[in-house]
CSV table of C-alpha atoms in Angstrom, one decimal:
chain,number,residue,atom,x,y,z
A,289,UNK,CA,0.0,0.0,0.0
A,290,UNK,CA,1.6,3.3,-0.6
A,291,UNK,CA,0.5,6.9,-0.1
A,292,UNK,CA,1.0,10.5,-1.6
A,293,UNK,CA,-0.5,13.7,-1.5
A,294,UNK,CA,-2.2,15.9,-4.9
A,295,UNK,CA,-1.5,18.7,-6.6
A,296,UNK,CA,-4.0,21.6,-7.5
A,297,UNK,CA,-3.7,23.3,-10.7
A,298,UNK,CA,-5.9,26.8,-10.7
A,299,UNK,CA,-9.7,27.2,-11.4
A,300,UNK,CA,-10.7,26.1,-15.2
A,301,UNK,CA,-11.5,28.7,-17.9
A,302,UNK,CA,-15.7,28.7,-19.0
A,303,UNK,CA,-17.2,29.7,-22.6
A,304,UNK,CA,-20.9,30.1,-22.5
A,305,UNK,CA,-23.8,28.3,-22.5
A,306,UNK,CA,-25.4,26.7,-26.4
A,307,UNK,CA,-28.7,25.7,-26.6
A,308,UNK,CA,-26.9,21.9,-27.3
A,309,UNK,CA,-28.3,21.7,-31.1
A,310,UNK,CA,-30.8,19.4,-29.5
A,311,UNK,CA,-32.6,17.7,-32.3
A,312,UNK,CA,-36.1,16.7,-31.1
A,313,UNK,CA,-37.9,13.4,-31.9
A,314,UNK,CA,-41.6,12.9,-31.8
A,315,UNK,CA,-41.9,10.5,-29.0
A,316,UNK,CA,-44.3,8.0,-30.6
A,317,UNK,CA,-44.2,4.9,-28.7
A,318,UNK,CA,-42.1,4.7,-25.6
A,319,UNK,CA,-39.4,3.6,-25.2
A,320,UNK,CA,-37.3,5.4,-27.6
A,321,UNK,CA,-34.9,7.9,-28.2
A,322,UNK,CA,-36.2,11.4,-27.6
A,323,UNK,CA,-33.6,13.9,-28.3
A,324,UNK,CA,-29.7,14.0,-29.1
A,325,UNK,CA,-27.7,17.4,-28.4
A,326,UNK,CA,-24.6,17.9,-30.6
A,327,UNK,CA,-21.9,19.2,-29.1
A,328,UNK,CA,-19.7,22.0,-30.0
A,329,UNK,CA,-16.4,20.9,-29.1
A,330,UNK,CA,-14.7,19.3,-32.3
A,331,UNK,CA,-13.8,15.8,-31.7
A,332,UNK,CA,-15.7,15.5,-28.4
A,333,UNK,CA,-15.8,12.0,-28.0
A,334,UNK,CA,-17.9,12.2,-25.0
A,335,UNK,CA,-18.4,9.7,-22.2
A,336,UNK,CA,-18.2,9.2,-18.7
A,337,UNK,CA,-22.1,10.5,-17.8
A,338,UNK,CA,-23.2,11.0,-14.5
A,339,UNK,CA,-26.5,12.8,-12.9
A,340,UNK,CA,-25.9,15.7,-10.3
A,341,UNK,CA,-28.3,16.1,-7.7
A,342,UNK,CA,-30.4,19.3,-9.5
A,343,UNK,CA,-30.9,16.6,-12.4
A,344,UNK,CA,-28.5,18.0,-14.9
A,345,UNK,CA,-26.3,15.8,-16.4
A,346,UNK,CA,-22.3,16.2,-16.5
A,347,UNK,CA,-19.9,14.3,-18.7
A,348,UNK,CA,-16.9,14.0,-19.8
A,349,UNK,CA,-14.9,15.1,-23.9
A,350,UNK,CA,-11.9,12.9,-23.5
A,351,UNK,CA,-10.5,14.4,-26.9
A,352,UNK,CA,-12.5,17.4,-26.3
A,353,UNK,CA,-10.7,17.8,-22.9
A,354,UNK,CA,-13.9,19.2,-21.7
A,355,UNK,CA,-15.9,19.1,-19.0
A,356,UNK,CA,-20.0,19.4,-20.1
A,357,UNK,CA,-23.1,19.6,-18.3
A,358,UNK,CA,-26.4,19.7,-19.7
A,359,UNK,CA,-29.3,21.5,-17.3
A,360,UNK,CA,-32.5,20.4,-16.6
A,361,UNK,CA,-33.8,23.1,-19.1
A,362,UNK,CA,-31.5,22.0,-21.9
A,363,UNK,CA,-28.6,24.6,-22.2
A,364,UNK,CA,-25.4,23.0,-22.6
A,365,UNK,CA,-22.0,24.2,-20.8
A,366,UNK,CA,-18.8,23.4,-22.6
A,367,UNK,CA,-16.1,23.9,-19.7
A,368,UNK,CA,-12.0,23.4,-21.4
A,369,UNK,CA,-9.7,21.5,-18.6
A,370,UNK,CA,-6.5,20.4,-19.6
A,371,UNK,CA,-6.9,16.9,-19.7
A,372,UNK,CA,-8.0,13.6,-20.9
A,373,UNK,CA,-11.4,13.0,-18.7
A,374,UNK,CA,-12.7,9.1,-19.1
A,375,UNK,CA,-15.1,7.8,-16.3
A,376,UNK,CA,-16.2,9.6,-14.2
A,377,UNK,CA,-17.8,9.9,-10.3
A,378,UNK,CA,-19.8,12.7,-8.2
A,379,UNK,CA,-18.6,11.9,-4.3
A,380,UNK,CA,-20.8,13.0,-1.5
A,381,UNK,CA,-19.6,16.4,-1.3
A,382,UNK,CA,-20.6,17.2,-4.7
A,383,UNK,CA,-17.2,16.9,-5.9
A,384,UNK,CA,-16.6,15.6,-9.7
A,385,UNK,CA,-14.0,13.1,-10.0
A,386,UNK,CA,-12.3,11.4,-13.4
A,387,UNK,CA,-9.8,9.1,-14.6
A,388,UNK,CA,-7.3,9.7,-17.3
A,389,UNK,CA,-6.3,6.9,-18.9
A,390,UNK,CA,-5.2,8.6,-22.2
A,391,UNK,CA,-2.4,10.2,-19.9
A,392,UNK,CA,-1.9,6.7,-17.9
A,393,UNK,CA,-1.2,8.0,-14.1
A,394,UNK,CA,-3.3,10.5,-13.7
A,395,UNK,CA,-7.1,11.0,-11.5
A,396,UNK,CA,-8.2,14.3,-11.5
A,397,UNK,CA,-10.9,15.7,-8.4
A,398,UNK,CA,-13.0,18.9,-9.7
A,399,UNK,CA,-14.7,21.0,-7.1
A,400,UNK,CA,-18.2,22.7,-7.8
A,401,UNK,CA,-16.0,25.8,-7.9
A,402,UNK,CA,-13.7,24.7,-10.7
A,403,UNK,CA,-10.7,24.1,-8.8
A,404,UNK,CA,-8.9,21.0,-10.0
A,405,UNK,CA,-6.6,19.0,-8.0
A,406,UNK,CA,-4.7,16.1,-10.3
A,407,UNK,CA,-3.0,13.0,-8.7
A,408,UNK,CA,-0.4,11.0,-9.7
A,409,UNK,CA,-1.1,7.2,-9.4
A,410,UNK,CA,1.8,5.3,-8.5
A,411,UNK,CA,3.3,2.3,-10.3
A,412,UNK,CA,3.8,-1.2,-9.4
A,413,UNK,CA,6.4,-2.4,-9.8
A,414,UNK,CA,7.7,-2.3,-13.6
A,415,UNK,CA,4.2,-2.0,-14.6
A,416,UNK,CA,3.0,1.9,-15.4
A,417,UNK,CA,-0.5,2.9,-14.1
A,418,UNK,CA,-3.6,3.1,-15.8
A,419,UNK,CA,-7.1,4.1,-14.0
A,420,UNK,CA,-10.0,3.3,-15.9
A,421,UNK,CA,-13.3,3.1,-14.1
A,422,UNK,CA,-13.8,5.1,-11.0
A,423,UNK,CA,-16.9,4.8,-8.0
A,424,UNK,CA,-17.4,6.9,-5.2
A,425,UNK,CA,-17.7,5.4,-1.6
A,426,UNK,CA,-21.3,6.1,-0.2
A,427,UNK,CA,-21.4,9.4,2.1
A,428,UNK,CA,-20.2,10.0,5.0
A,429,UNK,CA,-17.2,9.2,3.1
A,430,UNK,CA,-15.5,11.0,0.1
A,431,UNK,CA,-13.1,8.4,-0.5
A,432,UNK,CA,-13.7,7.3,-4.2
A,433,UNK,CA,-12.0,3.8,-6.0
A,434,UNK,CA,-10.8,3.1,-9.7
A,435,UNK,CA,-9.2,-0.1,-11.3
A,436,UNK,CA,-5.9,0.0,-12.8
A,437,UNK,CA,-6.0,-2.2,-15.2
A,438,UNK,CA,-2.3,-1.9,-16.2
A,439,UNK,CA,-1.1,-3.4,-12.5
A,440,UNK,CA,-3.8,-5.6,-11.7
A,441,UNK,CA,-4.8,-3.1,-9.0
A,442,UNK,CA,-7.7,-1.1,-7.1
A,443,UNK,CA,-7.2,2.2,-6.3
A,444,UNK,CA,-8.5,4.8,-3.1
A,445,UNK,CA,-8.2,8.5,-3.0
A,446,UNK,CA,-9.5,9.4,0.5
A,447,UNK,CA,-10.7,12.9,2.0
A,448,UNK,CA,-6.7,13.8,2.8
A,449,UNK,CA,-6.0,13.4,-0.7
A,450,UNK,CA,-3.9,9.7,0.2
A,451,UNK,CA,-3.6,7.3,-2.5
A,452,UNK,CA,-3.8,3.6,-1.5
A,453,UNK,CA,-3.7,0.5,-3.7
A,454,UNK,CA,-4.7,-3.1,-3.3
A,455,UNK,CA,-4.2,-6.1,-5.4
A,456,UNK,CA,-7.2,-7.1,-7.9
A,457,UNK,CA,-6.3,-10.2,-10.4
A,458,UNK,CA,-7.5,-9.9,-13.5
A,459,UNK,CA,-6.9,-7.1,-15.3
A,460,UNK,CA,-9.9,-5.0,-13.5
A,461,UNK,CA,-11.8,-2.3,-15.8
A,462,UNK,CA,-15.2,-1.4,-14.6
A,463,UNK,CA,-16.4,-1.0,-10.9
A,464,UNK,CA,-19.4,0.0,-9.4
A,465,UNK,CA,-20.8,0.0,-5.3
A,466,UNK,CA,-22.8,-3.0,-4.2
A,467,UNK,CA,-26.0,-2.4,-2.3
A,468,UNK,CA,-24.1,-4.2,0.5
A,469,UNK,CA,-21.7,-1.6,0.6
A,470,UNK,CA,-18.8,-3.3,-1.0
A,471,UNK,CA,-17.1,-2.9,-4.6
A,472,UNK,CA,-18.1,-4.9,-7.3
A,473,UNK,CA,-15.0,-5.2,-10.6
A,474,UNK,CA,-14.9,-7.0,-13.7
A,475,UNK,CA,-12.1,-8.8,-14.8
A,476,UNK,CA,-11.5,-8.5,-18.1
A,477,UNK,CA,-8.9,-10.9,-19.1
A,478,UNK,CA,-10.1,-13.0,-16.0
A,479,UNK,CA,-13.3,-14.1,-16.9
A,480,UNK,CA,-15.0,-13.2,-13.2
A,481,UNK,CA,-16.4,-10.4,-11.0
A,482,UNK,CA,-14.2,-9.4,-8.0
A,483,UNK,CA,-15.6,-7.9,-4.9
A,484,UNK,CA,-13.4,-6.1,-2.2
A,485,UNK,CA,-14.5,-4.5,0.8
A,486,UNK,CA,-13.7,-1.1,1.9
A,487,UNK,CA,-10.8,-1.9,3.7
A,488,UNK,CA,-9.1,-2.9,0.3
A,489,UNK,CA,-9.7,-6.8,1.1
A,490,UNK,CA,-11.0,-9.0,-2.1
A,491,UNK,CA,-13.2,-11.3,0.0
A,492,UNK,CA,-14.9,-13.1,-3.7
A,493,UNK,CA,-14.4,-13.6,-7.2
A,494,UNK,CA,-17.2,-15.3,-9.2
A,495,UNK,CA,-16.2,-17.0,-12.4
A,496,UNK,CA,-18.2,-16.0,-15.6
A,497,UNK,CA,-19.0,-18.7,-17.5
A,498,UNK,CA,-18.2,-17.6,-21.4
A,499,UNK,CA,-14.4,-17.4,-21.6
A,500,UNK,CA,-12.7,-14.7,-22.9
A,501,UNK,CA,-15.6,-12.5,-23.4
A,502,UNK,CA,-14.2,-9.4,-22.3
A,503,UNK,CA,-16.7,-8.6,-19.0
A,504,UNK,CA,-16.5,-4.5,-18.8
A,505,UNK,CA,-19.0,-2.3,-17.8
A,506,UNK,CA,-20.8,-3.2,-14.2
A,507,UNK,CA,-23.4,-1.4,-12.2
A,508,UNK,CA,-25.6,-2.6,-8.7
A,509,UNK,CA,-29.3,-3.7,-9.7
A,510,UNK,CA,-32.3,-4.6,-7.8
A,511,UNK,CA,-32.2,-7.3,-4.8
A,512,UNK,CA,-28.7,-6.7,-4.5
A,513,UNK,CA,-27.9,-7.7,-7.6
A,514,UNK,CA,-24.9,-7.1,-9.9
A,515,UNK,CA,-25.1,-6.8,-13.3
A,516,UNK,CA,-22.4,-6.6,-16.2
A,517,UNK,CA,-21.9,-6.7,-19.7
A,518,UNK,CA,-19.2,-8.9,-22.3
A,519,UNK,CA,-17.8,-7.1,-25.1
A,520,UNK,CA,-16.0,-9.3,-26.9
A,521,UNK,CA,-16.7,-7.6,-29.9
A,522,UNK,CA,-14.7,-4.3,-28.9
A,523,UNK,CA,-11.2,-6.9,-29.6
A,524,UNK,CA,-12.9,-8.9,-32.9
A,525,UNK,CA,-14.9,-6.6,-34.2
A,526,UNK,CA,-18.6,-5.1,-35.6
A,527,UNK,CA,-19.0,-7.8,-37.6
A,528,UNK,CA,-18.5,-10.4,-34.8
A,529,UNK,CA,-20.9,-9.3,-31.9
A,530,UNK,CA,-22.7,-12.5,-31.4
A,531,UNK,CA,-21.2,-13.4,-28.4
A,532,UNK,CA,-22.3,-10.2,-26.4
A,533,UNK,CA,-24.0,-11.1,-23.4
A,534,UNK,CA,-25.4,-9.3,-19.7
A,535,UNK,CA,-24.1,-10.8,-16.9
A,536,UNK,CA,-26.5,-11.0,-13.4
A,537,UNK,CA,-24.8,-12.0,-10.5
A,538,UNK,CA,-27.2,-13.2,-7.7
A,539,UNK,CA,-27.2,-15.5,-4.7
A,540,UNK,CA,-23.4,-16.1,-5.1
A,541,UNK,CA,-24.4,-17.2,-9.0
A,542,UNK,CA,-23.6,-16.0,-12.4
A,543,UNK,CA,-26.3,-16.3,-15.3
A,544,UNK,CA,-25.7,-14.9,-18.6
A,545,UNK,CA,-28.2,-13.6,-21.1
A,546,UNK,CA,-27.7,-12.8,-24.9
A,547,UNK,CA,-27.5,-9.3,-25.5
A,548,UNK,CA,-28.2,-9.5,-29.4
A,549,UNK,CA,-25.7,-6.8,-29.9
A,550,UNK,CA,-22.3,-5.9,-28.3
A,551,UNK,CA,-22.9,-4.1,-24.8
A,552,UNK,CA,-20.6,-1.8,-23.2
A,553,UNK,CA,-22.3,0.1,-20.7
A,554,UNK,CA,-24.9,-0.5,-18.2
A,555,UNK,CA,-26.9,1.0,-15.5
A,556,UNK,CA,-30.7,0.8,-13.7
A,557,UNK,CA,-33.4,2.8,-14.5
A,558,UNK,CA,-36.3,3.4,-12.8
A,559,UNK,CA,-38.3,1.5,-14.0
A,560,UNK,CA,-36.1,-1.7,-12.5
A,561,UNK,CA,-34.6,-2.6,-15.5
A,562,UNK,CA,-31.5,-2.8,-16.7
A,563,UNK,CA,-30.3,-0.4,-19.4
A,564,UNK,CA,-27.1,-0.9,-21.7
A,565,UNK,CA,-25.1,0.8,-24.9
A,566,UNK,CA,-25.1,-1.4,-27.9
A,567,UNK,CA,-21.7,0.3,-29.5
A,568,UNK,CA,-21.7,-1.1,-33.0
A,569,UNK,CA,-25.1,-2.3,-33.2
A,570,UNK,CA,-26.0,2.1,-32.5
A,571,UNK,CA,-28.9,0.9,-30.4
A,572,UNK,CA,-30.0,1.5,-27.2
A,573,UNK,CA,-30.6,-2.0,-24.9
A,574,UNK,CA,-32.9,-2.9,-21.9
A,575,UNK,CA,-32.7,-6.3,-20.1
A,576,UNK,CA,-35.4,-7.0,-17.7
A,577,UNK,CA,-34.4,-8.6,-14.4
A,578,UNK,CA,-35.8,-12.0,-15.7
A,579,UNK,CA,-33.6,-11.6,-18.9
A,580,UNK,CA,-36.0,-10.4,-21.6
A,581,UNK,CA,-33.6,-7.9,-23.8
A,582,UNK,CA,-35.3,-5.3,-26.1
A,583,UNK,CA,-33.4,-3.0,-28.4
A,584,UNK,CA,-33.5,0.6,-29.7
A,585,UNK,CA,-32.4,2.6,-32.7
A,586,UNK,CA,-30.1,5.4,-31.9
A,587,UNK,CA,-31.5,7.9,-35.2
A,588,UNK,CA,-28.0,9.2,-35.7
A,589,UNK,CA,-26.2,6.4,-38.0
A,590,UNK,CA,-22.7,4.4,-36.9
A,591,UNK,CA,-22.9,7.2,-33.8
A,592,UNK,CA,-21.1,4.3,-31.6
A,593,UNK,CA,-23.1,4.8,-28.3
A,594,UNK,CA,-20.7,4.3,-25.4
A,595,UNK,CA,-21.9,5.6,-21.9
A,596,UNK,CA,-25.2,4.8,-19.8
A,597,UNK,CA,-26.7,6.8,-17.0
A,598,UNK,CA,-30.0,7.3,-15.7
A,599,UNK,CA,-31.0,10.4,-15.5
A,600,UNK,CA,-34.2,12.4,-13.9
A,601,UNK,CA,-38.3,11.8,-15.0
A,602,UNK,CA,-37.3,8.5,-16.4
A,603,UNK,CA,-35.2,8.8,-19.2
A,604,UNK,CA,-31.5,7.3,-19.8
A,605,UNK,CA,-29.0,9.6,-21.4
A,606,UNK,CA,-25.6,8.1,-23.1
A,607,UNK,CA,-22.8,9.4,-25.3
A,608,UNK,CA,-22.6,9.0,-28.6
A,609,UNK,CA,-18.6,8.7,-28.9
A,610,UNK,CA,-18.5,8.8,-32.9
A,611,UNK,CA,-21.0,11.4,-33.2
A,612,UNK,CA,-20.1,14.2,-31.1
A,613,UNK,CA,-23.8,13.6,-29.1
A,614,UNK,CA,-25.6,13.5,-25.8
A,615,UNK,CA,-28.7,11.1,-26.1
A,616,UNK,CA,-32.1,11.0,-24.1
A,617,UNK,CA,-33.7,7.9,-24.3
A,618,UNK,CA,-37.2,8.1,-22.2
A,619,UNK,CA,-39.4,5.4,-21.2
């Protein structure tokens, strides 16, 4: 375990506010996608969505190297930061954090202010750093986690800025907070689902039963749940998705389900299902908890959506990677 302190950098520069270039769909039947907001940044690539407690939604341009938020009345803020921002987190102080793993060994904490404090994740051994995902540890804390994929670690930033790391097998990518109040990883070249407590301990791993499937993106579901998605198509390619699936693990036990497409991201709704990006495919997915999967068209063509969140008065927004957009899906 080793510790070090951040650095702050000063506030970030603003421009104004757009009125997002929403294009607005008739909703028709519901579900569906309602509305996509371009983006003014050139080569956005947006991702890393995340719902702040007003209801507006922030994310990240990891080319962009932007910071965006999208109010509840639809103006969008296009904030410059010097940086790569991925995946991102809201602690319980309000606080935005985000992992750069374009720039390897950096995680970057961004107050409501603007004030930007970047730290420097350490190696291990011979083997550089990467975060990836990032989750924040449920209030009173302000501690948040992230995997480092590159040394098979998990990583803690606590409230005194101290980085700590703990062993994770695996290669761990995505990582999301357990209704038991525990951390919940996939292993992406280790075919399973860590767990690890707060104290850094991993206390499980549960194997997934389709090898080398590429388990990524994870969230908590209903009835303490945990459910995941297999990308093996992101390694072999659009034309060789038929292997995507949505993982539930329950009871200690790992089920699959085909995805018909190849998921990346996933998150609950309100509704108490399960929504997902379909990244090739450009569709929207929902899996219900007994494993019915529905899919819909994203209207803007090869737009590669990439990030899931829900956001308010039941809708799902997600980034459109390839397309320089913001989706709303409502249902």
């Amino acid at each position: 375990m080793s510790a070090c302190g951040g650095r702050s950098s000063t506030a970030m520069p603003s421009i104004a506010a757009h009125g997002g270039y929403k294009t607005q769909y008739a909703p028709g039947a519901l579900p569906g996608v309602t509305a996509e907001y371009t983006l003014l940044t050139s080569n956005a690539t947006p991702r890393g969505l995340v719902q702040r407690s007003d209801g507006s939604i922030l994310f990240a341009e990891e080319y962009g190297h932007a910071i965006g938020t999208i109010t509840p009345q639809g103006a969008v803020v296009e904030t410059p930061i010097a940086a790569f921002p991925a995946e991102t987190a809201l602690d319980s102080s309000g606080n935005l954090w985000f992992t750069q793993p374009l720039l390897e060994q950096y995680v970057t904490k961004l107050q409501p202010s603007g004030q930007a404090t970047l730290y420097t994740i350490p190696a291990v051994g011979q083997a550089p750093p990467f975060p990836t995902g990032i989750a924040a540890q449920p209030a009173p804390s302000t501690s948040v986690w992230f995997t480092n994929p590159g040394t098979d670690t998990i990583g803690s930033i606590d409230a005194g800025g101290n980085i700590s790391t703990f062993a994770a097998p695996g290669t761990p990518t995505g990582i999301a907070v357990g209704s038991d109040n525990a951390l919940y990883f996939t292993e992406t070249n280790g075919d399973a689902i860590g767990r690890m407590d707060f104290s850094g301990n991993l206390t499980n791993q549960y194997a997934v039963p389709t090898k080398n499937n590429l388990p990524g993106g994870i969230t908590a579901g209903p009835g303490g749940s945990v459910w995941f998605t297999e990308n093996g198509c992101l390694v072999k390619g659009p034309t060789d998705c038929v292997y995507g699936k949505i993982g539930l693990l329950a009871s200690s036990a790992v089920t699959e389900f085909d995805a018909q497409s190849d998921p990346v991201s996933i998150a609950l709704g309100d509704d108490g299902n399960l929504w997902f990006t379909a990244c090739f495919a450009n569709k929207i997915g929902r899996i219900t908890p007994a494993g019915t999967v529905t899919l819909y068209p994203v209207p803007t063509p090869n737009s590669q959506p990439f990030d899931i969140t829900k956001g308010p008065n039941r809708t799902m927004w997600f980034s459109e990677r390839a397309a320089g957009k913001i989706g709303v899906l409502s249902y």
